[in-house]
Short mmCIF file of C-alpha atoms in Angstrom, two decimals:
data_model
loop_
_atom_site.label_atom_id
_atom_site.label_comp_id
_atom_site.label_asym_id
_atom_site.label_seq_id
_atom_site.Cartn_x
_atom_site.Cartn_y
_atom_site.Cartn_z
CA MET A 1 329.11 78.65 -15.25
CA SER A 2 329.35 75.06 -16.44
CA GLN A 3 329.89 74.59 -20.16
CA ASN A 4 326.84 72.32 -20.11
CA ILE A 5 324.51 75.13 -19.06
CA GLU A 6 322.38 76.33 -21.99
CA THR A 7 319.42 78.61 -22.62
CA ALA A 8 316.13 77.83 -24.35
CA THR A 9 313.40 80.37 -25.08
CA PHE A 10 309.82 79.43 -25.94
CA ALA A 11 306.66 81.46 -26.54
CA GLY A 12 303.53 79.45 -25.90
CA GLY A 13 300.80 81.99 -25.25
CA CYS A 14 300.21 83.14 -21.68
CA PHE A 15 303.52 82.76 -19.87
CA TRP A 16 301.77 81.87 -16.61
CA CYS A 17 301.08 78.46 -18.14
CA MET A 18 304.55 77.95 -19.57
CA VAL A 19 306.53 77.90 -16.30
CA GLU A 20 305.04 74.94 -14.43
CA PRO A 21 305.73 72.30 -17.14
CA PHE A 22 309.47 73.04 -17.01
CA ASP A 23 310.00 74.16 -13.43
CA GLN A 24 311.44 71.67 -10.89
CA ARG A 25 312.39 69.17 -13.60
CA PRO A 26 315.82 67.48 -13.53
CA GLY A 27 318.54 69.73 -14.91
CA ILE A 28 316.47 72.93 -14.89
CA GLU A 29 318.32 75.84 -13.31
CA SER A 30 315.65 78.53 -13.76
CA VAL A 31 312.49 79.43 -15.68
CA ILE A 32 311.83 83.16 -16.13
CA SER A 33 308.69 84.75 -17.58
CA GLY A 34 309.25 87.68 -19.88
CA TYR A 35 308.93 89.38 -23.25
CA THR A 36 310.97 88.99 -26.42
CA GLY A 37 310.93 89.31 -30.20
CA GLY A 38 309.84 92.97 -30.38
CA HIS A 39 311.28 96.44 -30.83
CA VAL A 40 310.47 98.20 -27.51
CA GLU A 41 313.08 98.20 -24.75
CA ASN A 42 312.00 97.16 -21.25
CA PRO A 43 308.31 96.83 -22.09
CA THR A 44 305.62 96.55 -19.45
CA TYR A 45 302.94 93.87 -19.32
CA GLU A 46 300.30 96.40 -20.37
CA GLU A 47 302.39 97.55 -23.35
CA VAL A 48 302.97 94.01 -24.57
CA CYS A 49 299.27 93.14 -24.21
CA SER A 50 298.41 96.16 -26.37
CA ASN A 51 300.05 94.34 -29.31
CA THR A 52 302.06 97.42 -30.28
CA THR A 53 305.55 96.32 -29.16
CA GLY A 54 306.15 93.33 -31.41
CA HIS A 55 306.92 91.26 -28.30
CA VAL A 56 305.41 87.94 -27.32
CA GLU A 57 305.04 86.50 -23.85
CA ALA A 58 307.76 83.87 -23.43
CA VAL A 59 309.82 81.89 -20.94
CA LYS A 60 313.59 81.72 -20.78
CA ILE A 61 314.85 78.38 -19.46
CA THR A 62 318.37 77.81 -18.18
CA PHE A 63 319.22 74.11 -18.14
CA ASP A 64 322.01 71.56 -17.86
CA SER A 65 321.99 69.78 -21.22
CA THR A 66 323.74 66.70 -19.81
CA ILE A 67 320.66 66.07 -17.64
CA MET A 68 317.77 67.55 -19.63
CA SER A 69 318.35 67.76 -23.39
CA TYR A 70 317.06 70.48 -25.68
CA GLU A 71 315.06 67.81 -27.51
CA GLN A 72 313.28 66.92 -24.26
CA LEU A 73 312.46 70.56 -23.57
CA LEU A 74 311.19 71.03 -27.11
CA ASN A 75 308.97 67.98 -26.81
CA THR A 76 307.50 69.41 -23.59
CA PHE A 77 306.94 72.75 -25.32
CA TRP A 78 304.86 71.20 -28.11
CA GLN A 79 302.73 69.44 -25.49
CA GLN A 80 301.63 72.77 -23.95
CA ILE A 81 300.26 74.48 -27.04
CA ASP A 82 298.06 74.32 -30.11
CA PRO A 83 300.83 74.69 -32.70
CA THR A 84 298.34 75.20 -35.55
CA ASP A 85 296.91 78.47 -34.19
CA PRO A 86 298.58 81.55 -35.76
CA GLY A 87 296.42 84.10 -33.92
CA GLY A 88 297.20 83.35 -30.27
CA GLN A 89 296.53 80.53 -27.86
CA PHE A 90 293.12 79.39 -26.67
CA ASN A 91 291.17 82.35 -25.22
CA ASP A 92 294.18 84.69 -25.50
CA ARG A 93 294.22 86.36 -28.89
CA GLY A 94 296.67 88.72 -30.59
CA GLU A 95 300.31 88.75 -31.62
CA SER A 96 301.63 88.84 -28.04
CA TYR A 97 300.17 85.36 -27.52
CA GLN A 98 301.55 83.77 -30.69
CA THR A 99 303.80 80.74 -30.39
CA ALA A 100 307.46 80.71 -31.32
CA ILE A 101 310.72 78.89 -30.70
CA PHE A 102 313.63 81.30 -30.28
CA TYR A 103 316.85 79.48 -31.04
CA HIS A 104 320.15 80.48 -29.41
CA THR A 105 322.47 78.32 -31.54
CA GLU A 106 322.46 76.85 -35.01
CA GLN A 107 322.15 73.43 -33.43
CA GLN A 108 318.95 74.49 -31.64
CA LYS A 109 317.63 75.91 -34.92
CA GLN A 110 318.20 72.62 -36.73
CA ILE A 111 316.65 70.57 -33.93
CA ALA A 112 313.60 72.85 -33.86
CA GLU A 113 313.14 72.78 -37.63
CA ASN A 114 313.40 68.99 -37.70
CA ALA A 115 310.91 68.69 -34.84
CA LYS A 116 308.45 71.06 -36.52
CA GLN A 117 308.67 69.14 -39.78
CA ALA A 118 308.20 65.81 -37.98
CA LEU A 119 305.16 67.10 -36.09
CA GLY A 120 303.60 68.37 -39.30
CA ALA A 121 304.15 65.01 -40.99
CA SER A 122 302.87 62.99 -38.03
CA GLY A 123 299.21 63.38 -38.92
CA LYS A 124 298.32 64.55 -35.40
CA PHE A 125 296.95 67.83 -36.77
CA SER A 126 294.94 68.50 -39.92
CA LYS A 127 296.13 72.11 -40.13
CA PRO A 128 299.73 73.22 -40.82
CA ILE A 129 302.09 73.95 -37.93
CA ALA A 130 302.05 77.72 -37.39
CA THR A 131 304.71 78.02 -34.68
CA GLN A 132 307.57 80.21 -35.89
CA ILE A 133 311.26 79.42 -35.44
CA LEU A 134 313.15 82.67 -34.89
CA GLN A 135 316.60 83.77 -33.81
CA ALA A 136 316.67 84.76 -30.15
CA LYS A 137 316.55 88.46 -29.40
CA THR A 138 316.87 90.43 -26.17
CA PHE A 139 314.75 88.90 -23.44
CA TYR A 140 313.15 91.26 -20.92
CA PRO A 141 312.04 89.64 -17.61
CA ALA A 142 308.43 90.35 -16.72
CA GLU A 143 307.32 92.10 -13.56
CA GLU A 144 307.79 90.18 -10.31
CA ASN A 145 304.09 89.44 -9.85
CA HIS A 146 304.18 87.43 -13.09
CA GLN A 147 307.11 85.24 -12.02
CA ASP A 148 306.20 81.74 -10.73
CA TYR A 149 302.55 82.64 -11.00
CA TYR A 150 301.48 79.00 -10.71
CA LYS A 151 302.97 78.98 -7.20
CA LYS A 152 302.05 82.47 -6.01
CA GLN A 153 298.46 82.43 -7.24
CA SER A 154 297.85 78.70 -7.53
CA PHE A 155 294.05 78.82 -7.20
CA HIS A 156 293.59 81.50 -9.85
CA TYR A 157 296.20 79.83 -12.06
CA ARG A 158 294.27 76.53 -12.03
CA LEU A 159 291.00 78.29 -12.81
CA TYR A 160 292.63 80.22 -15.63
CA LYS A 161 294.35 77.21 -17.20
CA LYS A 162 291.07 75.30 -17.15
CA GLY A 163 288.86 78.21 -18.18
CA SER A 164 291.07 79.26 -21.07
CA GLY A 165 290.69 75.86 -22.71
CA ARG A 166 294.38 74.98 -22.49
CA GLU A 167 294.04 72.22 -19.90
CA ASP A 168 291.40 70.28 -21.81
CA PHE A 169 293.23 70.72 -25.12
CA ILE A 170 296.44 69.31 -23.64
CA LYS A 171 294.66 66.33 -22.16
CA ASN A 172 292.61 65.57 -25.25
CA THR A 173 295.47 66.09 -27.70
CA TRP A 174 298.62 64.95 -25.97
CA GLN A 175 297.82 62.68 -23.04
CA GLY A 176 296.67 59.14 -22.53
CA LYS A 177 296.17 58.07 -26.13
CA VAL A 178 296.68 54.33 -25.81
CA ASP A 179 295.14 51.33 -27.58
CA LYS A 180 293.77 49.24 -24.72
CA SER A 181 293.33 46.18 -26.89
CA GLU A 182 297.03 46.29 -27.71
CA LEU A 183 297.89 46.93 -24.08
CA LYS A 184 296.07 43.76 -23.07
CA LYS A 185 298.45 41.83 -25.31
CA LYS A 186 301.52 43.67 -24.06
CA LEU A 187 300.85 43.78 -20.30
CA THR A 188 300.33 41.05 -17.74
CA PRO A 189 296.83 40.81 -16.21
CA ILE A 190 297.92 42.58 -13.02
CA GLN A 191 299.73 45.31 -14.96
CA TYR A 192 296.62 45.94 -17.04
CA HIS A 193 294.32 45.84 -14.01
CA VAL A 194 296.42 48.37 -12.10
CA THR A 195 297.19 50.82 -14.90
CA GLN A 196 293.93 50.73 -16.90
CA GLU A 197 291.35 49.74 -14.29
CA ASN A 198 292.73 51.71 -11.32
CA GLY A 199 293.53 48.50 -9.49
CA THR A 200 295.81 47.86 -6.51
CA GLU A 201 298.18 44.92 -6.18
CA ARG A 202 298.65 43.00 -2.95
CA PRO A 203 301.05 44.47 -0.36
CA PHE A 204 304.29 42.56 0.20
CA GLN A 205 303.43 40.43 -2.85
CA ASN A 206 304.68 42.67 -5.62
CA GLU A 207 307.95 42.98 -7.46
CA TYR A 208 309.57 46.12 -6.04
CA TRP A 209 308.24 46.63 -2.52
CA ASN A 210 311.64 45.71 -1.01
CA ASN A 211 313.92 46.47 -3.94
CA ASP A 212 317.29 47.74 -2.72
CA LYS A 213 319.12 48.02 -6.04
CA GLU A 214 320.18 51.32 -7.60
CA GLY A 215 318.28 52.46 -10.68
CA ILE A 216 315.21 54.21 -11.97
CA TYR A 217 311.54 53.31 -12.33
CA VAL A 218 309.79 54.02 -15.64
CA ASP A 219 306.16 53.95 -16.76
CA ILE A 220 305.34 50.37 -17.83
CA VAL A 221 303.24 51.75 -20.72
CA SER A 222 305.15 54.79 -22.05
CA GLY A 223 308.69 54.23 -20.75
CA GLU A 224 308.87 57.75 -19.30
CA VAL A 225 310.95 58.16 -16.15
CA LEU A 226 308.92 58.33 -12.93
CA PHE A 227 310.99 57.63 -9.79
CA SER A 228 314.55 56.97 -8.63
CA SER A 229 315.83 54.45 -6.13
CA LYS A 230 317.59 57.43 -4.53
CA ASP A 231 314.19 58.56 -3.25
CA GLN A 232 312.86 55.11 -2.34
CA TYR A 233 312.49 54.05 1.30
CA ASP A 234 310.89 51.29 3.33
CA ALA A 235 307.58 52.69 4.57
CA GLY A 236 306.49 49.36 5.99
CA CYS A 237 303.34 49.36 3.86
CA GLY A 238 304.26 46.61 1.42
CA TRP A 239 304.41 48.74 -1.71
CA PRO A 240 307.37 50.67 -3.21
CA SER A 241 307.38 54.10 -1.59
CA PHE A 242 309.18 57.29 -2.60
CA THR A 243 309.58 60.75 -1.12
CA LYS A 244 309.18 62.45 -4.51
CA PRO A 245 308.98 61.78 -8.25
CA LEU A 246 312.19 62.05 -10.23
CA ASP A 247 310.54 64.24 -12.85
CA PRO A 248 307.42 66.05 -11.57
CA TYR A 249 306.26 66.69 -15.14
CA GLN A 250 305.69 62.98 -15.67
CA VAL A 251 303.11 62.58 -12.88
CA GLU A 252 299.86 64.35 -12.09
CA ASP A 253 297.56 64.18 -9.08
CA GLN A 254 293.79 63.82 -9.02
CA THR A 255 291.24 63.65 -6.23
CA ASP A 256 290.10 60.06 -5.65
CA LYS A 257 286.79 59.57 -3.79
CA THR A 258 286.42 55.83 -4.33
CA HIS A 259 286.03 53.25 -1.55
CA GLY A 260 284.45 55.82 0.79
CA MET A 261 287.73 57.76 1.14
CA VAL A 262 289.17 61.01 -0.15
CA ARG A 263 292.70 60.40 -1.40
CA THR A 264 295.13 61.91 -3.87
CA GLU A 265 295.69 59.60 -6.81
CA ILE A 266 298.90 59.72 -8.86
CA ARG A 267 298.64 59.10 -12.60
CA SER A 268 301.18 59.06 -15.39
CA ASN A 269 301.19 62.27 -17.41
CA SER A 270 302.28 60.50 -20.59
CA SER A 271 300.02 57.42 -20.61
CA ASP A 272 297.27 58.44 -18.15
CA SER A 273 297.92 55.17 -16.31
CA HIS A 274 297.00 54.76 -12.66
CA LEU A 275 300.22 54.55 -10.61
CA GLY A 276 299.18 54.78 -6.95
CA HIS A 277 298.49 57.42 -4.31
CA VAL A 278 300.41 60.05 -2.36
CA PHE A 279 300.02 60.49 1.39
CA GLU A 280 301.26 63.05 3.91
CA ASP A 281 302.90 60.57 6.28
CA GLY A 282 306.33 60.41 4.67
CA PRO A 283 309.70 61.31 6.22
CA ALA A 284 309.53 64.88 7.55
CA GLU A 285 313.16 65.55 6.64
CA ALA A 286 312.37 64.71 2.98
CA GLY A 287 309.24 66.84 2.66
CA GLY A 288 306.68 64.68 4.45
CA LEU A 289 305.20 62.94 1.41
CA ARG A 290 304.90 59.23 0.66
CA TYR A 291 304.33 58.29 -2.95
CA CYS A 292 302.90 54.79 -2.57
CA MET A 293 303.13 53.18 -6.00
CA ASN A 294 302.12 49.87 -7.55
CA SER A 295 305.05 47.80 -8.79
CA ALA A 296 302.85 46.60 -11.67
CA ALA A 297 302.63 50.15 -13.05
CA MET A 298 306.40 50.47 -13.36
CA ARG A 299 309.48 48.83 -14.81
CA PHE A 300 312.76 49.02 -12.91
CA ILE A 301 315.92 49.80 -14.89
CA PRO A 302 319.06 48.87 -12.90
CA LYS A 303 321.87 51.43 -12.95
CA GLU A 304 324.12 49.17 -15.01
CA GLU A 305 321.46 48.84 -17.75
CA MET A 306 320.43 52.48 -18.01
CA LYS A 307 322.85 53.45 -20.80
CA GLU A 308 321.98 50.42 -22.90
CA LYS A 309 318.25 51.09 -22.58
CA GLY A 310 318.40 54.78 -23.45
CA TYR A 311 318.38 56.38 -20.00
CA GLU A 312 322.01 57.52 -19.93
CA ASN A 313 321.03 61.10 -19.07
CA TYR A 314 319.92 59.92 -15.63
CA LEU A 315 323.19 58.28 -14.65
CA TYR A 316 324.18 61.56 -12.99
CA LEU A 317 322.00 60.42 -10.08
CA PHE A 318 324.46 57.71 -9.12
CA LYS A 319 327.77 59.52 -9.49
#
């Protein structure tokens, strides 16, 4: 195993909802649902839910730290939970649904403690941060039917995430909090129109529709990484097109019924900006999808400028 491969363990309430945010992201080797922190060996789901084992539901993440840092994972973890709730998460109550960060090294412990302190001092929450920081203990994988639940039982998973209150809490607390008056000063008129008013720029008359340089595309508002030139291709439509996002966590899809059509809109997860749409007429050999984006919603970072501008972790794409 590579010396860069590390393990992170997080408890964020129901483990069904803690796999999707990390799964399929750059540098992630695996995400396993399971139980940890208690005193019973090889516990079952029913035993853990009885709150008699001392275990919490958790996920164990194996990752390449040269691609996805522990700090990035930790930031994603905070964005999935209510860290001020000591009695569980959302509709799930009891000790098995409490939140915790299980550190595997002293470095992880220090990073987690610093992050917890910074979150508490940020003013985002009026209550103290209740998430515990604990030394990692034996992790017991959950039963197979609980692994990758968001894929296996996607319909029920979506209903559950919404019905439990988690989805709305995440959106209201962590996503899309931007000052539009400030954005109007920062963005050009077309950038503001596209990102904040769900606009569309003209085909063949935008900055990146025929870009052939190597690099990455980031959110014009938040700076989060969205797409890579490695996945860009000429779809003949006049807008920059990609077969997939570089980091699936940074984009979300919504049903768009405007203009008398039913389409799938793509928005930024971090800024809630409109980016474009995804269609099912992309290259079959690359999955069949075409992410048709607006140049005005993105900023291109050439390969040779990525280190200087803080995107060094993504240089692995061009080696």
